[in-house]
mmCIF file of C-alpha atoms and ligand atoms in Angstrom:
data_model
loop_
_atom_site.group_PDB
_atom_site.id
_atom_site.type_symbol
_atom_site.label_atom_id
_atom_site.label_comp_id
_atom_site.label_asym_id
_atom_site.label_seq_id
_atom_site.Cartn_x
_atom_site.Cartn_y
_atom_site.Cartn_z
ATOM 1 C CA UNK A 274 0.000 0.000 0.000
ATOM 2 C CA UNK A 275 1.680 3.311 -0.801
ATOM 3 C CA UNK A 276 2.241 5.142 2.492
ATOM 4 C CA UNK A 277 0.327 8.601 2.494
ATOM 5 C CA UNK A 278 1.905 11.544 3.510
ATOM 6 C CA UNK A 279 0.633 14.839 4.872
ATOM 7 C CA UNK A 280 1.467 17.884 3.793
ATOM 8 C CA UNK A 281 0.297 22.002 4.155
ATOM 9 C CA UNK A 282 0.218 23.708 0.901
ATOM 10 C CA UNK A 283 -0.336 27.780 0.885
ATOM 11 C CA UNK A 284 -1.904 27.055 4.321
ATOM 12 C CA UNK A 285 -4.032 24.100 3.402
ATOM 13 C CA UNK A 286 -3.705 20.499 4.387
ATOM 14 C CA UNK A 287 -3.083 18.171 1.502
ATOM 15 C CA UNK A 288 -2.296 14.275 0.925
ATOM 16 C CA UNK A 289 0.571 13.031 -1.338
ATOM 17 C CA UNK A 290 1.986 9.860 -2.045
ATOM 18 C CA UNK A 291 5.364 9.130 -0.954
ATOM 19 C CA UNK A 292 6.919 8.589 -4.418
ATOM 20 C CA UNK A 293 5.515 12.218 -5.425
ATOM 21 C CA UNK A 294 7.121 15.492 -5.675
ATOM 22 C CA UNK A 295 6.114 18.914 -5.128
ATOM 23 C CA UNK A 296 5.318 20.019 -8.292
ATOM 24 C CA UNK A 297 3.095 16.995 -8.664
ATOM 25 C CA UNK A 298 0.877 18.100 -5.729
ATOM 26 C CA UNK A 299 1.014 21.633 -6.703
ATOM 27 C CA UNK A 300 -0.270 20.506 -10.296
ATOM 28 C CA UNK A 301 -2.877 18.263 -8.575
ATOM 29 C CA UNK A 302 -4.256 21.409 -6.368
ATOM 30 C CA UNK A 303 -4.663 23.377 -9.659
ATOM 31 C CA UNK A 304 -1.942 25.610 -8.344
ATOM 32 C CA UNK A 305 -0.536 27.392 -11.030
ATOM 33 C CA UNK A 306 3.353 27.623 -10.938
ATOM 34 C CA UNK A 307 5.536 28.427 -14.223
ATOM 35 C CA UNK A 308 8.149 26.139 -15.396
ATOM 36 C CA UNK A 309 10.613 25.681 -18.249
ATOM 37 C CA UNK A 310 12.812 22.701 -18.174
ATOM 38 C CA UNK A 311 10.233 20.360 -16.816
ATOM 39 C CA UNK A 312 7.631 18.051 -19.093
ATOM 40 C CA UNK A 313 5.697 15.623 -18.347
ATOM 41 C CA UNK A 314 6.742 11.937 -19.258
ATOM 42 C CA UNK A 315 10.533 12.998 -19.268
ATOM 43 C CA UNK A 316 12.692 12.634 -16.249
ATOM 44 C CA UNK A 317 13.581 16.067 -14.013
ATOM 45 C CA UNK A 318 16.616 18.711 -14.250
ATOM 46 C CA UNK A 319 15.705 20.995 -12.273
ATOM 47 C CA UNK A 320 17.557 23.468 -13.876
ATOM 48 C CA UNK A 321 15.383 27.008 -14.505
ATOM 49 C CA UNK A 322 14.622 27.103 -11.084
ATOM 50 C CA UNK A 323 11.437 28.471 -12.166
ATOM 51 C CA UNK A 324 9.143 26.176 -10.324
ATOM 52 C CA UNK A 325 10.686 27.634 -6.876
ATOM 53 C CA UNK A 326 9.136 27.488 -3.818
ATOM 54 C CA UNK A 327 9.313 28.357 -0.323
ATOM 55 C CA UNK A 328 9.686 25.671 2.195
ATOM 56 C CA UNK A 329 9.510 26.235 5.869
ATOM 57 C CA UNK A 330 12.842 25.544 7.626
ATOM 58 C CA UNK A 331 14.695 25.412 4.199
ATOM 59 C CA UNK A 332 17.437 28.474 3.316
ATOM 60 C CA UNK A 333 16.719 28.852 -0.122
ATOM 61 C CA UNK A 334 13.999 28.430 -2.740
ATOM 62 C CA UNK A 335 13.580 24.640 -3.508
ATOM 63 C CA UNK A 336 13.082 24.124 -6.866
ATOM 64 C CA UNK A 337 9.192 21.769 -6.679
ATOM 65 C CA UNK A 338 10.036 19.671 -9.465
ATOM 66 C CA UNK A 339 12.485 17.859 -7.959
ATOM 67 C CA UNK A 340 11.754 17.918 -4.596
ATOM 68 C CA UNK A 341 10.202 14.722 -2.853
ATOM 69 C CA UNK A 342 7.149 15.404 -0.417
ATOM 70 C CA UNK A 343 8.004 14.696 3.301
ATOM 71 C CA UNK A 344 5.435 14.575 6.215
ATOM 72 C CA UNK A 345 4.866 17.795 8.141
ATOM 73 C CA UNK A 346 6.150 20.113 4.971
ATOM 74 C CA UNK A 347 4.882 23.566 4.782
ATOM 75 C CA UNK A 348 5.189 24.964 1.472
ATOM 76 C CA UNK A 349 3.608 28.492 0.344
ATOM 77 C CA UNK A 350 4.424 28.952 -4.085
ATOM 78 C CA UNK A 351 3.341 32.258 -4.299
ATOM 79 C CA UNK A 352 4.943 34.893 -1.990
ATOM 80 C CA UNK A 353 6.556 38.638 -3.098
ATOM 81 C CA UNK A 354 9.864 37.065 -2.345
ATOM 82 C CA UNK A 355 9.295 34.327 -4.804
ATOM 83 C CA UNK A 356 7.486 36.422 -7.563
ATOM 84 C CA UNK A 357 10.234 38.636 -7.691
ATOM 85 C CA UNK A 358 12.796 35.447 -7.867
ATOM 86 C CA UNK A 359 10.900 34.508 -10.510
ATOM 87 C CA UNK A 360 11.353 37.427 -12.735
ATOM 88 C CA UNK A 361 14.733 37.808 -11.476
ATOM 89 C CA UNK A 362 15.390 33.905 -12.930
ATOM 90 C CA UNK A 363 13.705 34.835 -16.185
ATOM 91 C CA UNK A 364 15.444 38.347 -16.500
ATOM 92 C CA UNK A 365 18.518 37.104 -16.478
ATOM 93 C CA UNK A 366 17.519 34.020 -19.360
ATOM 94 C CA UNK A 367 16.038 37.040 -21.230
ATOM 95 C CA UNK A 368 20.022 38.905 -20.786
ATOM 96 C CA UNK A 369 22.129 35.724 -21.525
ATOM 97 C CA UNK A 370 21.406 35.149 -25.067
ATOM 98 C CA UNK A 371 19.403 36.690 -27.866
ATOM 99 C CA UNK A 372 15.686 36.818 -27.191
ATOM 100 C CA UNK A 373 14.304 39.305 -29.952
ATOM 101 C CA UNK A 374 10.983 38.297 -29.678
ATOM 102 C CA UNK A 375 9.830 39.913 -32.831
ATOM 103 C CA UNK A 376 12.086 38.460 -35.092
ATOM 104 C CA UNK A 377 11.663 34.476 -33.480
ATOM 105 C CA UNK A 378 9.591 31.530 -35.474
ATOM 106 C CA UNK A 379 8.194 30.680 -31.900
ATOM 107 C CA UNK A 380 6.686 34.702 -31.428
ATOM 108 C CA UNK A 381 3.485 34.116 -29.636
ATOM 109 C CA UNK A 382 4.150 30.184 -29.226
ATOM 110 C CA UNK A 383 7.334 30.621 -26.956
ATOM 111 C CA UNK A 384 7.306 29.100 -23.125
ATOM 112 C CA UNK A 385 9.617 31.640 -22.207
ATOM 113 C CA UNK A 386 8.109 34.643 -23.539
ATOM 114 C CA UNK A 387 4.581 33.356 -22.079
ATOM 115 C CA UNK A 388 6.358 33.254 -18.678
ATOM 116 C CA UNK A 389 8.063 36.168 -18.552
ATOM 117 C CA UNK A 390 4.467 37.983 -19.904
ATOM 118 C CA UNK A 391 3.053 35.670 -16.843
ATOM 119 C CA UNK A 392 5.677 37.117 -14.572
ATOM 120 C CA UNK A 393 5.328 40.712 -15.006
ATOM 121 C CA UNK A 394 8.609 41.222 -16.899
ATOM 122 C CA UNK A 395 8.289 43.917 -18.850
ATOM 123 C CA UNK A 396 12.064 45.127 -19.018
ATOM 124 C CA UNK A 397 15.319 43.366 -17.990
ATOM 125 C CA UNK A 398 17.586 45.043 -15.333
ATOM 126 C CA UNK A 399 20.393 43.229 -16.639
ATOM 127 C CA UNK A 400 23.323 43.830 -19.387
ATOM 128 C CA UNK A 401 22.191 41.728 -22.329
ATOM 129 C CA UNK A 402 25.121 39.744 -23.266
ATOM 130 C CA UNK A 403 23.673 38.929 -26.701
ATOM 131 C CA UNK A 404 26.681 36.416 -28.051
ATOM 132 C CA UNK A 405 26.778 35.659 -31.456
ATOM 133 C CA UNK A 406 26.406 32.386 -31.624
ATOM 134 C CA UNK A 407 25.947 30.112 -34.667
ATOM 135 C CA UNK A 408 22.768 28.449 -36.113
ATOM 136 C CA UNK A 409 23.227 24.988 -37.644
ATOM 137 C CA UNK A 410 21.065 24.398 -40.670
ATOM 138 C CA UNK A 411 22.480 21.162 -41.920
ATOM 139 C CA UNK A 412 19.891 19.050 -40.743
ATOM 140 C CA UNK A 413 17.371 18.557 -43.732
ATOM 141 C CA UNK A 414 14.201 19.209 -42.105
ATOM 142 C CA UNK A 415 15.022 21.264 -38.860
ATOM 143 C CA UNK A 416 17.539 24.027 -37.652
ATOM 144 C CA UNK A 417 19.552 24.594 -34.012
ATOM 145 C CA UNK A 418 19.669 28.155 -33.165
ATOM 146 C CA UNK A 419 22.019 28.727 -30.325
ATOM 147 C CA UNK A 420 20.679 31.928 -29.720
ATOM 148 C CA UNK A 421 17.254 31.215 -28.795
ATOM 149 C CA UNK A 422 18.511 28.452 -26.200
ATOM 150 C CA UNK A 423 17.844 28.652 -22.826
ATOM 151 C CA UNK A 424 19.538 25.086 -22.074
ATOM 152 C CA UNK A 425 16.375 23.140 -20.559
ATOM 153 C CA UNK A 426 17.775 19.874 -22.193
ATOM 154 C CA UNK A 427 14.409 18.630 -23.037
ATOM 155 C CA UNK A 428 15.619 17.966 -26.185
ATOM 156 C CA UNK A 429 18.687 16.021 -24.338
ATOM 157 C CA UNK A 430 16.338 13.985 -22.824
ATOM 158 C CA UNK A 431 13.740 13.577 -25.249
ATOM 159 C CA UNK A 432 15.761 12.373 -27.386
ATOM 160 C CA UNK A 433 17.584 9.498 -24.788
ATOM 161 C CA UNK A 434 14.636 8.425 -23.066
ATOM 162 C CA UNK A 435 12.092 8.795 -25.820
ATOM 163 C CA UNK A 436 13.534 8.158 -28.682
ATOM 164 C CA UNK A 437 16.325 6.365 -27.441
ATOM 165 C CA UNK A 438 18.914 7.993 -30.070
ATOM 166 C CA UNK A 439 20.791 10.192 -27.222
ATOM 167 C CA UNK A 440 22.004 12.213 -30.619
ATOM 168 C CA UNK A 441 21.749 15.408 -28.305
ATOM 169 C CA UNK A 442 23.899 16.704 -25.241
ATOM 170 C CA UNK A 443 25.668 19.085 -23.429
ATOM 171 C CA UNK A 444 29.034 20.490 -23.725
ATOM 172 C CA UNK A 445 30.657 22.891 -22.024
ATOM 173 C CA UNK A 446 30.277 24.415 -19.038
ATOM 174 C CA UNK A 447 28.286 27.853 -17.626
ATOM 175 C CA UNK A 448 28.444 30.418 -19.779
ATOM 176 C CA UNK A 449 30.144 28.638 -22.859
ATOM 177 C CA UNK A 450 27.733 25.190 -22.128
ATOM 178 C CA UNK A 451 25.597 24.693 -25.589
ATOM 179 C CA UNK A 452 23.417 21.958 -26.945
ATOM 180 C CA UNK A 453 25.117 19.357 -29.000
ATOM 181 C CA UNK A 454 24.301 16.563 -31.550
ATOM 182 C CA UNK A 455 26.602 13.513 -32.018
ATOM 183 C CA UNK A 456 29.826 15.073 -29.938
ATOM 184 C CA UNK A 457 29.506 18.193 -31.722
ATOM 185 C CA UNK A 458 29.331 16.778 -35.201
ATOM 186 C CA UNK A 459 26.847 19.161 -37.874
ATOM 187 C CA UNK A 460 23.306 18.093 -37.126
ATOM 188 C CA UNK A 461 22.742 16.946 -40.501
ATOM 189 C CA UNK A 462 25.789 14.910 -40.534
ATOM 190 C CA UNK A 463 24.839 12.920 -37.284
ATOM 191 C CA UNK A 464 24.649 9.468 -37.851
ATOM 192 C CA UNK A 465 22.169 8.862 -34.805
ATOM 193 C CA UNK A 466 19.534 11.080 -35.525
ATOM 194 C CA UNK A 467 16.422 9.422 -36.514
ATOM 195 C CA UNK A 468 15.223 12.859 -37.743
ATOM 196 C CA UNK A 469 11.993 12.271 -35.349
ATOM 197 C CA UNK A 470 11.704 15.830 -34.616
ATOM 198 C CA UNK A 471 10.983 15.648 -31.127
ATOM 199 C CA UNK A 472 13.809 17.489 -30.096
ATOM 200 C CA UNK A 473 11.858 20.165 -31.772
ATOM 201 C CA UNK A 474 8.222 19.879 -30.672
ATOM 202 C CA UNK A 475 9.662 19.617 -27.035
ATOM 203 C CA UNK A 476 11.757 22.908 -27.478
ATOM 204 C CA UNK A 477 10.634 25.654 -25.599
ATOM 205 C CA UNK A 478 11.567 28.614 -27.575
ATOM 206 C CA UNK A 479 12.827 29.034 -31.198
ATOM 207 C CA UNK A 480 16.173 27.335 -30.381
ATOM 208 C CA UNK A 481 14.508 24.469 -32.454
ATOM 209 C CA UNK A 482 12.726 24.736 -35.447
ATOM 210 C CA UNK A 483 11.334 23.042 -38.195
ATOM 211 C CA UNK A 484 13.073 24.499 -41.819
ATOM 212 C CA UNK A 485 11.032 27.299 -43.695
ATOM 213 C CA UNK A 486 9.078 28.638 -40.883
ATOM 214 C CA UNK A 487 9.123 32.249 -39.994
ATOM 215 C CA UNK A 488 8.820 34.325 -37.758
ATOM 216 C CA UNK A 489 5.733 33.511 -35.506
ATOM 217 C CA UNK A 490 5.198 30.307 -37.598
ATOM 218 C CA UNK A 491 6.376 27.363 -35.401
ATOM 219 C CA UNK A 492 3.733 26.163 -33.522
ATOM 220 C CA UNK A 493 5.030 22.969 -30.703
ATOM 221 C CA UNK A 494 3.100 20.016 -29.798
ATOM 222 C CA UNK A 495 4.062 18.396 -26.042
ATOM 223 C CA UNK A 496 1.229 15.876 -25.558
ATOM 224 C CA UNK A 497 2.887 13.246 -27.522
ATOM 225 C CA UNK A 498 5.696 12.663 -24.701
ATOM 226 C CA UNK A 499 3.003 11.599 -21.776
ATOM 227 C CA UNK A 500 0.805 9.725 -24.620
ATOM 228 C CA UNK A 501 4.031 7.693 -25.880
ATOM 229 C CA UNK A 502 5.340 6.938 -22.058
ATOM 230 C CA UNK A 503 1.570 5.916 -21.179
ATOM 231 C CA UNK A 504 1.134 3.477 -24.022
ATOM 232 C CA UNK A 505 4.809 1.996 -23.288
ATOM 233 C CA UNK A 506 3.936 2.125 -19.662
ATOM 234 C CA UNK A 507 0.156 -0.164 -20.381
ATOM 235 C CA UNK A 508 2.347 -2.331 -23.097
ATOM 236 C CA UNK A 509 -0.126 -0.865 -25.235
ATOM 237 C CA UNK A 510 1.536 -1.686 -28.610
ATOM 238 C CA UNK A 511 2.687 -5.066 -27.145
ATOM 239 C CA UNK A 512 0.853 -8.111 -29.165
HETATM 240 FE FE1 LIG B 706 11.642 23.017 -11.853
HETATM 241 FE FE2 LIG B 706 12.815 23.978 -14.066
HETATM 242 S S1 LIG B 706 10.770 23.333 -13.795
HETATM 243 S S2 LIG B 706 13.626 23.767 -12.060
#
């Protein structure tokens, strides 16, 4: 039997299972909390920090996607503290690469520009460092833009525990860390790609697009991670 624990969320007593995190409960209680690198079906990173929340007796933001319930937690999401961590987390995203909004094939379809909009952010307080970084376009069908990347590694893992190609991953580290395919090889020259695409429907931003769309045009479609890992999950496809 799975053991239940107990729990107060912004004030209110809730149940969770012991194999749950926080995000999951939050999510359950309709609570609505941005995040970036997280999807459903794929496993966590905890990397955006986005999904931060305050836990009683902890000194700092925990990030609620990958932290485990425990009995007796008190958790609030949504304090000034935490808003303003928020847009502080997504300020600095906006700063570190390019993020021209107006000129992106995601425009109105991006993650990151619906949280920042969610957010509040309506200017960035910090030096835009705005690298020039290169796009490949050697892939037949889709294109890697550095620039729009906000290093979420969905497409990372995605690709390993989806698709089970692992043509993607990380190099580098902090400010020079970038997306890879095939240990840096030219996307269209990678011999593990299966050409899928969905590296690219998991994106985020524009950082992965499908060739001749423009600007605005690239719509993403997530549902097809939880609706692959459910059928594998029920042997669905098993005869
Ligand atoms: Fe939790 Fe990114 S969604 S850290």
């Amino acid at each position: 039997m799975d053991t239940v624990i107990t729990l107060t969320l912004n004030g209110e007593m809730v149940s969770a299972r012991a194999d749950q995190t926080l995000l999951d409960i939050i999510r359950e209680q309709k609570i609505s909390l941005p995040t970036l690198c997280h999807m459903d079906g794929l496993s966590e990173r905890g990397g955006c920090r986005l999904c931060a929340v305050e836990v009683q007796g902890a000194p700092r933001p925990m990030a609620a996607c990958v932290t485990p319930v425990s009995e007796g937690m008190v958790v609030r999401t949504h304090t000034p503290e935490l808003e303003a961590y928020r847009r502080m987390v997504l300020e600095l995203l906006l700063a570190e690469r390019n993020h021209i909004c107006a000129i992106c094939v995601t425009n109105g379809h991006c993650e990151l520009q619906w949280a920042a909009a969610q957010a509040g952010v309506t200017s960035v307080r910090y030096a835009y460092l705005h690298p020039d970084l290169p796009m490949d376009a050697s892939h037949g069908r889709f294109v890697l833009d550095h620039n729009r990347c906000i290093l979420c590694t969905r497409c990372v893992r995605v690709c390993d525990e989806v698709e089970g190609a692992h043509t993607w991953d990380l190099a580098g580290r902090g400010i020079q860390a970038r997306v890879i395919t095939d240990l840096s090889r030219p996307w269209g020259a990678s011999p593990s790609c299966t050409s899928c695409g969905k590296c690219v429907q998991v994106c985020p931003t524009g950082a992965l697009f499908a060739k001749g769309a423009t600007v605005a045009e690239m719509t993403k479609e997530h549902d097809f991670v939880s609706w692959i890992i459910r059928g594998r999950t029920k042997r669905e496809w098993v005869w």
